[in-house]
Amino acid sequence: MLSRVRSAVAHLVRSPPAGAGSGSGAPAKTVDPRASFSRPTFLQLSPGGLRRANDHAGRAVQSPPDTGRHLPWSTGYAEVINAGKSRHNEDQACCEVVYVEGRRSVTGAPKELSRGQSLFFFLTYLSLFLHQGLCFYYWGLFDGHAGGGAAEMASRLLHRHIREQLKDLVEILQDPSPPPLCLSSTPGASGSSDPSHLVGPQSCWSSQKEVTHESLVVGAIENAFQLMDEQMARERRGHQVEGGCCALVVIYLLGKVYVANAGDSRAIIVRNGEIIPMSREFTPETERQRLQLLGFLKPELLGGEFTHLEFPRRIQPKELGQRMLYRDQNMTGWAYKKIELEDLRFPLVCGEGKKARVMATIGVTRGLGDHNLKVCSSTLPIKPFLSCFPEVQVYDLTQYEHCPDDVLVLGTDGLWDVTSDREVAATVDRVLSAYEPNDSSRYKALAQALVLGARGAPRYRGWRLPNNKLGSGDDISVFVIPLEGQAVT
Amino acid sequence: MLSRVRSAVAHLVRSPPAGAGSGSGAPAKTVDPRASFSRPTFLQLSPGGLRRANDHAGRAVQSPPDTGRHLPWSTGYAEVINAGKSRHNEDQACCEVVYVEGRRSVTGAPKELSRGQSLFFFLTYLSLFLHQGLCFYYWGLFDGHAGGGAAEMASRLLHRHIREQLKDLVEILQDPSPPPLCLSSTPGASGSSDPSHLVGPQSCWSSQKEVTHESLVVGAIENAFQLMDEQMARERRGHQVEGGCCALVVIYLLGKVYVANAGDSRAIIVRNGEIIPMSREFTPETERQRLQLLGFLKPELLGGEFTHLEFPRRIQPKELGQRMLYRDQNMTGWAYKKIELEDLRFPLVCGEGKKARVMATIGVTRGLGDHNLKVCSSTLPIKPFLSCFPEVQVYDLTQYEHCPDDVLVLGTDGLWDVTSDREVAATVDRVLSAYEPNDSSRYKALAQALVLGARGAPRYRGWRLPNNKLGSGDDISVFVIPLEGQAVT
């Protein structure tokens, strides 16, 4: 995330005195603010590789080594990190297989399998059979801004929060009957209703809402994001959690793929050449109406400095009394209004495309962290306008026959800023057709090709793409997850 | 709208003393609270026809007469009104051709044309040429609840509000260059910016937002809905505007069809057998998160009687301390929470499907009116949770080659409650293929067939559909608008 938060605000992330306790009860260790430049452990970077990653001039594409080790599902991964330019612009990634027991659990690093996955599946399900637990596969991309702390912390801990949330559901998810609405400690407590104290007519309660297993997993993921964000808020009192991060997370559990997104990373499925979007971006443009509604209902959050109205350009004081186009929180169209004094305030949402900003500062509206983020030259906090909740889309892997070329592609905005969905699908076709279907290194090659295609090559005046446009100068991280033969219900 | 507002609340719509002035400045006359049962003028109902419309037992299907008169575009219309059962459940409809001049305008009732529309078009465009004005076609369905006043008033006045909003845009919309962002009274006022008093970084303003002509029309429609709603609030002080109404409105202007919807009426295009949804329904279920967010941010609106949390069923006091499924305003999934005292309050949003309610009272969340609507046995107003803003979808008529069987179908929920999109498309095919393509009565026949198909026939224990399910006991109103040969840019 090169330009998502204006560099001017980096220094505004206040550093509280170190040394206070974490006060956590959280499931994992606290972040170390002095942690040096770090990359995902599954990359298994040598000291030389770590140096290359940290070298902005070289912009090396890094992937896990070819020494017979694979990520689960033969997942492909590649990245280019421009940390040499700024240590505050860091993508982080995570790939885990996580076991969940009712109230005990074990987190495992990705298993090392030289061939196939049958042994792995056997061991996994033997473990589940013995422990009556659950297992989920997990991939996460975390695109940091205004500091690397939040992305680093999320990459280490978010899946643990998800595991904690799923612990209560282990038995429920394995039972095909509908989930209990109330977990009762006294038998028969979920019987007929007692309407004596109700304030209104009751007929809308004549039936219970149907709650699916799937919606419990979605709720668990949503709560895990919130708890991760709250942990960042707590930990900043002790150790500085720098900045914030977008989070794009994929979970495979009991036959279904859950794609949870908070920010402007993106996921698509390419299936038989067809493109299926699996996420939406959350930016000042896509969330304009939510932001404006909040500013309208809670004007104190605007600090007398901003107006919740949107204008197509900055109003000049001399235009007072003239009529300007505007949009209010309820509107998708534009209309003219007479310019009043309040309209000369800076708009809560301004700019468009990659330059769109909330409070002239931040270009993403969902994510984790950012608890210290303030408006430049002001003490006005921006966090109230940011949501830590992801949107979760579900894909039922058992509903389709997949072929070896069907993949789920995750990428940070470094990829998508310069690559269209169609270009990704074309690269999927081009690269995978050059490998045997059973060659498990093909997905890594595809991830590398996607990162290379977005980075470009050094040419006259910077890194250029084959069409001579500038390549992405941002961090670029890509997971390629093959979908064939993975569904186990 | 048979069951949208619980009958228990009808008496809660307080009647202020009659006789006070309208205090309007509004573009048209005020509503008469003593108005007797009324139907759209374009139906040209005889006293006998009006009696038939008012007879619930007979449930006659009514359409404009066959005496050589047509609605614009040979629009088909049919309705069944169950006003004999309750005078508070009344659909209303409107169909107009509206002329807009820069600051003068004329509203015309639909022209009477015995054959074709060439004379009409000639006169229309001669008028436009002479006056340099605009002309729009307008169709509206207004499904009332808890009183017929709002629907009746909206059917008479909403298009006039739209005309007023468009008056400022007459010249702008006829000029192909981008709309001016600022209507300046002093030449050159829209020059370079003066950033001296800006509070934050300015680079997000490096470009102006592009504003399209289309978005100006959308903004005009949105503002017209708001002004209509405000007029209802004003007029209730003088004359009682009873209840509220859903509003589904179609405007054809300069080659584009604008479908504006606030409520649970629906519009679809059937084009070459393909179904294109042109509206979304706004109900407690589809707008749950907006409603919950409002209750969360403004808890005073809940009056200590409601909780903004959603539960899948009513919680019993004896379940206090146990763990119940819930959804918060940020969640789409469900999670368990320990039941606290506040959770025993009635949920802001409860029930599902047609039984979903806001504050146990109303089943639609957008529309006009309802300014007096209170929670049953309480003084708590519901209006703050209702939005008068429509969602506007745009369809460019010039972008497609249409055939005589391509139609836009508008229906109140009386149609859609018992008829699927596919069934409507099948009826379109069945009815229109039985008529010559140039027989302009075919669209009326189609509207009648759709209403008949939703009403059913009297059989054992009520009105039944051919599949023996109960027909719709609600008001049913349908417009069928043919799309071929209408686009004039």
Tab-separated table of C-alpha atoms in Angstrom, chain B residues 97-471:
chain	number	residue	atom	x	y	z
B	97	VAL	CA	-46.560	13.097	-20.010
B	98	VAL	CA	-44.877	16.070	-18.393
B	99	TYR	CA	-43.386	19.091	-20.132
B	100	VAL	CA	-40.608	20.973	-18.429
B	101	GLU	CA	-39.569	24.451	-19.398
B	102	GLY	CA	-36.642	26.316	-17.941
B	103	ARG	CA	-38.820	28.151	-15.476
B	104	ARG	CA	-42.301	27.578	-16.903
B	105	SER	CA	-43.957	24.243	-17.517
B	106	VAL	CA	-47.179	22.525	-18.443
B	107	THR	CA	-48.343	19.161	-17.200
B	108	GLY	CA	-50.579	17.279	-19.559
B	109	ALA	CA	-52.799	14.325	-18.927
B	110	PRO	CA	-52.044	11.455	-21.291
B	111	LYS	CA	-52.966	12.423	-24.808
B	112	GLU	CA	-55.833	10.725	-26.478
B	113	LEU	CA	-54.668	9.059	-29.646
B	114	SER	CA	-56.783	6.705	-31.606
B	115	ARG	CA	-53.943	5.367	-33.757
B	116	GLY	CA	-50.194	5.403	-33.342
B	117	GLN	CA	-48.296	8.189	-31.744
B	118	SER	CA	-46.914	10.189	-34.638
B	119	LEU	CA	-49.225	13.142	-34.136
B	120	PHE	CA	-48.478	13.125	-30.463
B	121	PHE	CA	-44.733	13.074	-31.028
B	122	PHE	CA	-45.047	15.839	-33.597
B	123	LEU	CA	-46.964	18.071	-31.225
B	124	THR	CA	-44.676	17.231	-28.346
B	125	TYR	CA	-41.520	18.103	-30.190
B	126	LEU	CA	-43.037	21.126	-31.832
B	127	SER	CA	-43.824	22.326	-28.322
B	128	LEU	CA	-40.298	21.550	-27.166
B	129	PHE	CA	-38.813	23.316	-30.181
B	130	LEU	CA	-40.884	26.394	-29.518
B	131	HIS	CA	-40.295	26.460	-25.798
B	132	GLN	CA	-36.850	24.848	-25.710
B	133	GLY	CA	-38.152	22.660	-22.938
B	134	LEU	CA	-37.989	18.979	-22.085
B	135	CYS	CA	-40.594	16.285	-22.022
B	136	PHE	CA	-40.635	13.226	-19.821
B	137	TYR	CA	-42.939	10.233	-19.637
B	138	TYR	CA	-43.952	9.137	-16.207
B	139	TRP	CA	-45.531	6.035	-14.657
B	140	GLY	CA	-46.015	5.619	-10.904
B	141	LEU	CA	-47.400	2.962	-8.570
B	142	PHE	CA	-48.119	3.956	-4.975
B	143	ASP	CA	-49.010	1.218	-2.538
B	144	GLY	CA	-50.557	2.759	0.564
B	145	HIS	CA	-50.680	1.476	4.114
B	146	ALA	CA	-52.327	2.605	7.369
B	147	GLY	CA	-54.448	5.068	5.413
B	148	GLY	CA	-54.974	6.047	1.806
B	149	GLY	CA	-53.910	9.707	2.003
B	150	ALA	CA	-50.203	9.373	1.268
B	151	ALA	CA	-50.685	7.158	-1.785
B	152	GLU	CA	-53.378	9.425	-3.162
B	153	MET	CA	-51.283	12.530	-2.603
B	154	ALA	CA	-48.144	11.015	-4.099
B	155	SER	CA	-50.054	9.889	-7.185
B	156	ARG	CA	-51.210	13.471	-7.735
B	157	LEU	CA	-48.054	15.371	-6.908
B	158	LEU	CA	-44.794	13.427	-7.095
B	159	HIS	CA	-44.322	13.997	-10.835
B	160	ARG	CA	-44.792	17.724	-10.257
B	161	HIS	CA	-41.960	17.695	-7.733
B	162	ILE	CA	-39.832	15.887	-10.299
B	163	ARG	CA	-40.726	18.520	-12.891
B	164	GLU	CA	-39.746	21.284	-10.472
B	165	GLN	CA	-36.378	19.641	-9.861
B	166	LEU	CA	-35.751	19.239	-13.580
B	167	LYS	CA	-36.518	22.871	-14.390
B	168	ASP	CA	-32.998	23.939	-13.451
B	169	LEU	CA	-31.553	21.261	-15.695
B	170	VAL	CA	-33.389	21.960	-18.949
B	171	GLU	CA	-30.500	23.717	-20.667
B	172	ILE	CA	-27.810	21.606	-19.048
B	173	LEU	CA	-29.361	18.307	-20.123
B	174	GLN	CA	-29.691	19.527	-23.718
B	175	ASP	CA	-26.045	20.545	-23.881
B	176	PRO	CA	-23.792	17.545	-24.661
B	177	SER	CA	-20.807	19.056	-22.824
B	178	PRO	CA	-20.225	18.026	-19.191
B	179	PRO	CA	-22.534	19.750	-16.689
B	180	PRO	CA	-21.127	22.835	-14.963
B	181	LEU	CA	-20.043	21.991	-11.415
B	182	CYS	CA	-20.926	25.471	-10.199
B	183	LEU	CA	-23.681	27.701	-11.511
B	184	SER	CA	-21.869	30.990	-11.329
B	185	SER	CA	-23.385	34.446	-11.332
B	186	THR	CA	-19.978	36.008	-11.941
B	187	PRO	CA	-18.038	34.917	-15.021
B	188	GLY	CA	-14.820	33.034	-14.368
B	189	ALA	CA	-15.663	32.180	-10.775
B	190	SER	CA	-14.879	28.528	-11.319
B	191	GLY	CA	-11.158	29.137	-11.822
B	192	SER	CA	-8.202	27.814	-9.861
B	193	SER	CA	-8.506	26.827	-6.226
B	194	ASP	CA	-7.568	28.798	-3.143
B	195	PRO	CA	-6.230	26.309	-0.647
B	196	SER	CA	-5.401	28.813	2.106
B	197	HIS	CA	-7.955	27.582	4.627
B	198	LEU	CA	-7.706	23.910	3.936
B	199	VAL	CA	-7.162	21.679	6.905
B	200	GLY	CA	-5.474	18.775	5.211
B	201	PRO	CA	-3.362	17.675	2.260
B	202	GLN	CA	-4.791	18.672	-1.101
B	203	SER	CA	-3.599	16.125	-3.592
B	204	CYS	CA	-6.883	14.226	-3.510
B	205	TRP	CA	-8.370	17.292	-5.194
B	206	SER	CA	-5.995	17.277	-8.112
B	207	SER	CA	-8.865	16.344	-10.410
B	208	GLN	CA	-12.518	17.215	-10.527
B	209	LYS	CA	-15.104	14.483	-10.244
B	210	GLU	CA	-16.848	13.650	-13.431
B	211	VAL	CA	-20.578	14.329	-13.149
B	212	THR	CA	-22.808	12.869	-15.836
B	213	HIS	CA	-26.119	14.171	-17.140
B	214	GLU	CA	-27.623	10.913	-15.973
B	215	SER	CA	-26.525	11.502	-12.387
B	216	LEU	CA	-28.198	14.925	-12.436
B	217	VAL	CA	-31.507	13.315	-13.356
B	218	VAL	CA	-31.005	10.724	-10.607
B	219	GLY	CA	-30.299	13.537	-8.127
B	220	ALA	CA	-33.425	15.395	-9.284
B	221	ILE	CA	-35.576	12.308	-8.700
B	222	GLU	CA	-34.024	11.703	-5.283
B	223	ASN	CA	-34.643	15.291	-4.203
B	224	ALA	CA	-38.200	15.167	-5.550
B	225	PHE	CA	-38.963	12.169	-3.345
B	226	GLN	CA	-37.596	14.034	-0.338
B	227	LEU	CA	-39.608	17.169	-1.124
B	228	MET	CA	-42.758	15.082	-1.592
B	229	ASP	CA	-42.168	13.542	1.816
B	230	GLU	CA	-41.558	16.949	3.374
B	231	GLN	CA	-44.761	18.250	1.811
B	232	MET	CA	-46.663	15.383	3.412
B	233	ALA	CA	-45.138	16.320	6.765
B	234	ARG	CA	-46.226	19.936	6.304
B	235	GLU	CA	-49.703	19.213	5.059
B	236	ARG	CA	-50.530	16.893	7.917
B	237	ARG	CA	-50.619	19.939	10.146
B	238	GLY	CA	-53.564	21.235	8.178
B	239	HIS	CA	-55.171	18.262	6.555
B	240	GLN	CA	-54.511	14.775	7.726
B	241	VAL	CA	-52.276	12.849	5.339
B	242	GLU	CA	-53.156	9.358	6.348
B	243	GLY	CA	-50.552	6.629	6.493
B	244	GLY	CA	-47.703	6.141	4.103
B	245	CYS	CA	-46.984	4.521	0.769
B	246	CYS	CA	-44.383	2.715	-1.232
B	247	ALA	CA	-43.487	4.502	-4.443
B	248	LEU	CA	-42.259	2.891	-7.644
B	249	VAL	CA	-41.749	5.404	-10.407
B	250	VAL	CA	-40.509	5.171	-13.990
B	251	ILE	CA	-39.328	8.199	-15.937
B	252	TYR	CA	-38.326	8.202	-19.573
B	253	LEU	CA	-36.186	11.188	-20.446
B	254	LEU	CA	-33.776	11.759	-23.330
B	255	GLY	CA	-33.342	8.137	-24.292
B	256	LYS	CA	-33.032	6.687	-20.801
B	257	VAL	CA	-35.449	4.915	-18.498
B	258	TYR	CA	-35.058	5.764	-14.797
B	259	VAL	CA	-36.668	3.325	-12.366
B	260	ALA	CA	-36.919	4.805	-8.858
B	261	ASN	CA	-38.097	2.563	-6.053
B	262	ALA	CA	-38.801	3.208	-2.388
B	263	GLY	CA	-40.597	0.231	-0.869
B	264	ASP	CA	-41.473	-3.315	-1.854
B	265	SER	CA	-43.078	-2.832	-5.250
B	266	ARG	CA	-40.883	-4.193	-8.027
B	267	ALA	CA	-39.968	-3.634	-11.661
B	268	ILE	CA	-38.442	-6.038	-14.160
B	269	ILE	CA	-37.628	-5.818	-17.836
B	270	VAL	CA	-38.418	-8.874	-19.929
B	271	ARG	CA	-36.241	-8.624	-23.036
B	272	ASN	CA	-36.190	-11.475	-25.524
B	273	GLY	CA	-37.343	-13.744	-22.697
B	274	GLU	CA	-34.473	-12.642	-20.447
B	275	ILE	CA	-35.310	-11.133	-17.034
B	276	ILE	CA	-33.537	-7.929	-15.997
B	277	PRO	CA	-34.394	-6.803	-12.431
B	278	MET	CA	-34.827	-3.021	-12.384
B	279	SER	CA	-35.407	-2.505	-8.659
B	280	ARG	CA	-34.636	-3.914	-5.231
B	281	GLU	CA	-37.110	-4.231	-2.384
B	282	PHE	CA	-36.548	-2.277	0.809
B	283	THR	CA	-37.756	-4.241	3.802
B	284	PRO	CA	-36.619	-4.831	7.397
B	285	GLU	CA	-34.660	-7.798	6.067
B	286	THR	CA	-32.902	-6.088	3.160
B	287	GLU	CA	-32.208	-2.955	5.219
B	288	ARG	CA	-31.470	-4.645	8.536
B	289	GLN	CA	-27.944	-3.299	8.831
B	290	ARG	CA	-28.947	0.292	8.053
B	291	LEU	CA	-31.686	0.128	10.677
B	292	GLN	CA	-29.442	-1.478	13.286
B	293	LEU	CA	-26.673	1.061	12.656
B	294	LEU	CA	-29.144	3.880	13.220
B	295	GLY	CA	-30.387	2.290	16.446
B	296	PHE	CA	-26.792	1.768	17.562
B	297	LEU	CA	-25.681	5.334	16.812
B	298	LYS	CA	-28.892	6.966	18.074
B	299	PRO	CA	-30.067	4.758	20.963
B	300	GLU	CA	-32.531	7.449	22.022
B	301	LEU	CA	-34.595	6.489	18.973
B	302	LEU	CA	-35.155	3.081	20.592
B	303	GLY	CA	-36.835	4.717	23.609
B	304	GLY	CA	-35.516	2.123	26.034
B	305	GLU	CA	-38.082	-0.268	24.570
B	306	PHE	CA	-36.070	-1.874	21.795
B	307	THR	CA	-32.618	-3.342	21.299
B	308	HIS	CA	-30.715	-2.814	18.067
B	309	LEU	CA	-29.455	-6.414	18.233
B	310	GLU	CA	-31.242	-9.069	16.204
B	311	PHE	CA	-32.145	-12.475	17.619
B	312	PRO	CA	-33.569	-15.438	15.708
B	313	ARG	CA	-36.504	-15.677	18.112
B	314	ARG	CA	-37.911	-13.928	21.165
B	315	ILE	CA	-35.791	-14.353	24.281
B	316	GLN	CA	-37.571	-15.440	27.421
B	317	PRO	CA	-36.704	-13.851	30.759
B	318	LYS	CA	-35.780	-17.238	32.186
B	319	GLU	CA	-33.039	-17.536	29.556
B	320	LEU	CA	-31.096	-14.675	31.096
B	321	GLY	CA	-27.451	-15.642	31.401
B	322	GLN	CA	-27.650	-18.342	28.750
B	323	ARG	CA	-26.072	-17.958	25.312
B	324	MET	CA	-28.221	-16.959	22.372
B	325	LEU	CA	-27.519	-16.402	18.685
B	326	TYR	CA	-27.488	-12.733	17.698
B	327	ARG	CA	-26.477	-10.392	14.887
B	328	ASP	CA	-25.096	-6.916	15.386
B	329	GLN	CA	-25.210	-4.091	12.859
B	330	ASN	CA	-21.818	-5.000	11.394
B	331	MET	CA	-22.541	-8.698	10.996
B	332	THR	CA	-24.074	-10.818	8.284
B	333	GLY	CA	-23.354	-14.047	10.167
B	334	TRP	CA	-24.652	-15.179	13.549
B	335	ALA	CA	-22.749	-15.691	16.795
B	336	TYR	CA	-23.583	-16.634	20.369
B	337	LYS	CA	-23.681	-14.084	23.150
B	338	LYS	CA	-24.564	-14.289	26.817
B	339	ILE	CA	-28.061	-12.916	27.315
B	340	GLU	CA	-28.111	-9.723	29.347
B	341	LEU	CA	-31.016	-7.729	30.708
B	342	GLU	CA	-31.027	-5.305	27.753
B	343	ASP	CA	-31.389	-8.203	25.336
B	344	LEU	CA	-34.865	-8.886	26.742
B	345	ARG	CA	-36.084	-5.719	25.052
B	346	PHE	CA	-37.979	-6.166	21.828
B	347	PRO	CA	-35.606	-6.253	18.818
B	348	LEU	CA	-35.709	-3.300	16.431
B	349	VAL	CA	-35.909	-5.778	13.541
B	350	CYS	CA	-37.796	-9.059	13.964
B	351	GLY	CA	-39.517	-11.721	11.933
B	352	GLU	CA	-38.706	-12.835	8.419
B	353	GLY	CA	-40.157	-12.752	4.937
B	354	LYS	CA	-43.522	-11.019	4.743
B	355	LYS	CA	-43.664	-11.024	8.538
B	356	ALA	CA	-40.469	-9.033	9.067
B	357	ARG	CA	-41.138	-5.813	10.962
B	358	VAL	CA	-39.393	-2.673	12.181
B	359	MET	CA	-40.346	-2.009	15.802
B	360	ALA	CA	-42.951	-4.787	15.555
B	361	THR	CA	-45.004	-2.510	13.297
B	362	ILE	CA	-44.080	-1.873	9.693
B	363	GLY	CA	-42.864	-4.219	6.980
B	364	VAL	CA	-41.376	-1.720	4.543
B	365	THR	CA	-38.463	0.574	5.293
B	366	ARG	CA	-38.645	3.114	2.478
B	367	GLY	CA	-41.511	5.163	1.187
B	368	LEU	CA	-43.400	8.436	1.566
B	369	GLY	CA	-45.445	9.639	4.527
B	370	ASP	CA	-45.828	7.729	7.809
B	371	HIS	CA	-45.011	10.906	9.712
B	372	ASN	CA	-47.540	10.026	12.407
B	373	LEU	CA	-46.714	6.354	12.671
B	374	LYS	CA	-46.001	5.289	16.242
B	375	VAL	CA	-45.146	2.004	17.893
B	376	CYS	CA	-48.320	0.323	19.115
B	377	SER	CA	-49.227	1.333	22.695
B	378	SER	CA	-46.369	3.827	22.696
B	379	THR	CA	-45.494	7.349	21.625
B	380	LEU	CA	-42.265	6.182	20.004
B	381	PRO	CA	-42.083	7.453	16.388
B	382	ILE	CA	-41.065	5.011	13.667
B	383	LYS	CA	-40.444	7.580	10.936
B	384	PRO	CA	-36.754	8.150	11.856
B	385	PHE	CA	-36.040	4.597	10.720
B	386	LEU	CA	-37.847	4.965	7.396
B	387	SER	CA	-36.097	6.438	4.389
B	388	CYS	CA	-37.958	8.423	1.756
B	389	PHE	CA	-35.066	8.092	-0.711
B	390	PRO	CA	-35.501	5.801	-3.696
B	391	GLU	CA	-32.866	3.680	-5.320
B	392	VAL	CA	-32.702	4.698	-8.968
B	393	GLN	CA	-31.659	2.260	-11.683
B	394	VAL	CA	-31.035	3.473	-15.201
B	395	TYR	CA	-31.651	1.618	-18.453
B	396	ASP	CA	-30.416	3.128	-21.694
B	397	LEU	CA	-33.149	2.464	-24.228
B	398	THR	CA	-30.888	3.477	-27.111
B	399	GLN	CA	-28.339	0.758	-26.379
B	400	TYR	CA	-30.531	-2.166	-27.376
B	401	GLU	CA	-32.617	-3.234	-30.317
B	402	HIS	CA	-35.999	-4.048	-28.837
B	403	CYS	CA	-38.769	-6.137	-30.291
B	404	PRO	CA	-42.516	-5.663	-29.717
B	405	ASP	CA	-42.487	-8.318	-26.975
B	406	ASP	CA	-39.874	-6.514	-24.844
B	407	VAL	CA	-41.589	-4.879	-21.885
B	408	LEU	CA	-40.978	-3.215	-18.553
B	409	VAL	CA	-43.373	-4.664	-15.957
B	410	LEU	CA	-44.165	-2.711	-12.770
B	411	GLY	CA	-46.173	-4.328	-10.015
B	412	THR	CA	-47.095	-3.741	-6.406
B	413	ASP	CA	-46.390	-6.521	-3.920
B	414	GLY	CA	-49.862	-7.917	-4.563
B	415	LEU	CA	-48.428	-9.210	-7.842
B	416	TRP	CA	-45.004	-10.315	-6.677
B	417	ASP	CA	-46.115	-12.062	-3.485
B	418	VAL	CA	-47.602	-14.871	-5.554
B	419	THR	CA	-45.824	-14.485	-8.922
B	420	SER	CA	-42.175	-15.162	-9.670
B	421	ASP	CA	-40.142	-13.292	-12.265
B	422	ARG	CA	-40.141	-16.437	-14.409
B	423	GLU	CA	-43.901	-16.726	-14.233
B	424	VAL	CA	-44.211	-13.101	-15.350
B	425	ALA	CA	-41.843	-13.761	-18.269
B	426	ALA	CA	-43.879	-16.851	-19.235
B	427	THR	CA	-47.090	-14.806	-19.157
B	428	VAL	CA	-45.445	-12.117	-21.286
B	429	ASP	CA	-44.587	-14.750	-23.858
B	430	ARG	CA	-47.974	-16.495	-23.734
B	431	VAL	CA	-50.154	-13.388	-23.943
B	432	LEU	CA	-48.170	-11.294	-26.403
B	433	SER	CA	-47.746	-14.166	-28.861
B	434	ALA	CA	-51.547	-14.384	-29.069
B	435	TYR	CA	-51.748	-10.836	-30.460
B	436	GLU	CA	-50.419	-9.234	-33.620
B	437	PRO	CA	-47.241	-7.237	-32.865
B	438	ASN	CA	-48.926	-4.014	-33.989
B	439	ASP	CA	-52.075	-4.550	-31.935
B	440	SER	CA	-51.686	-1.899	-29.261
B	441	SER	CA	-54.227	-3.574	-26.961
B	442	ARG	CA	-51.857	-6.482	-26.344
B	443	TYR	CA	-50.120	-4.733	-23.422
B	444	LYS	CA	-53.398	-4.088	-21.638
B	445	ALA	CA	-54.308	-7.750	-22.131
B	446	LEU	CA	-50.967	-8.691	-20.635
B	447	ALA	CA	-51.479	-6.423	-17.605
B	448	GLN	CA	-54.918	-7.959	-17.083
B	449	ALA	CA	-53.527	-11.479	-17.381
B	450	LEU	CA	-50.874	-10.718	-14.782
B	451	VAL	CA	-53.423	-9.289	-12.341
B	452	LEU	CA	-55.804	-12.193	-12.944
B	453	GLY	CA	-52.979	-14.660	-12.467
B	454	ALA	CA	-52.119	-13.138	-9.081
B	455	ARG	CA	-55.746	-12.754	-7.943
B	456	GLY	CA	-56.928	-16.221	-8.950
B	457	ALA	CA	-60.536	-17.325	-9.158
B	458	PRO	CA	-63.134	-17.870	-6.426
B	459	ARG	CA	-63.088	-21.489	-5.373
B	460	TYR	CA	-63.381	-23.597	-2.271
B	461	ARG	CA	-62.282	-21.460	0.700
B	462	GLY	CA	-61.300	-18.287	-1.065
B	463	TRP	CA	-59.578	-17.137	-4.209
B	464	ARG	CA	-57.273	-19.784	-5.595
B	465	LEU	CA	-54.589	-19.948	-8.248
B	466	PRO	CA	-54.556	-22.791	-10.811
B	467	ASN	CA	-52.097	-24.648	-8.534
B	468	ASN	CA	-54.718	-24.371	-5.755
B	469	LYS	CA	-52.585	-22.042	-3.668
B	470	LEU	CA	-54.295	-18.963	-2.286
B	471	GLY	CA	-54.301	-15.985	-4.629
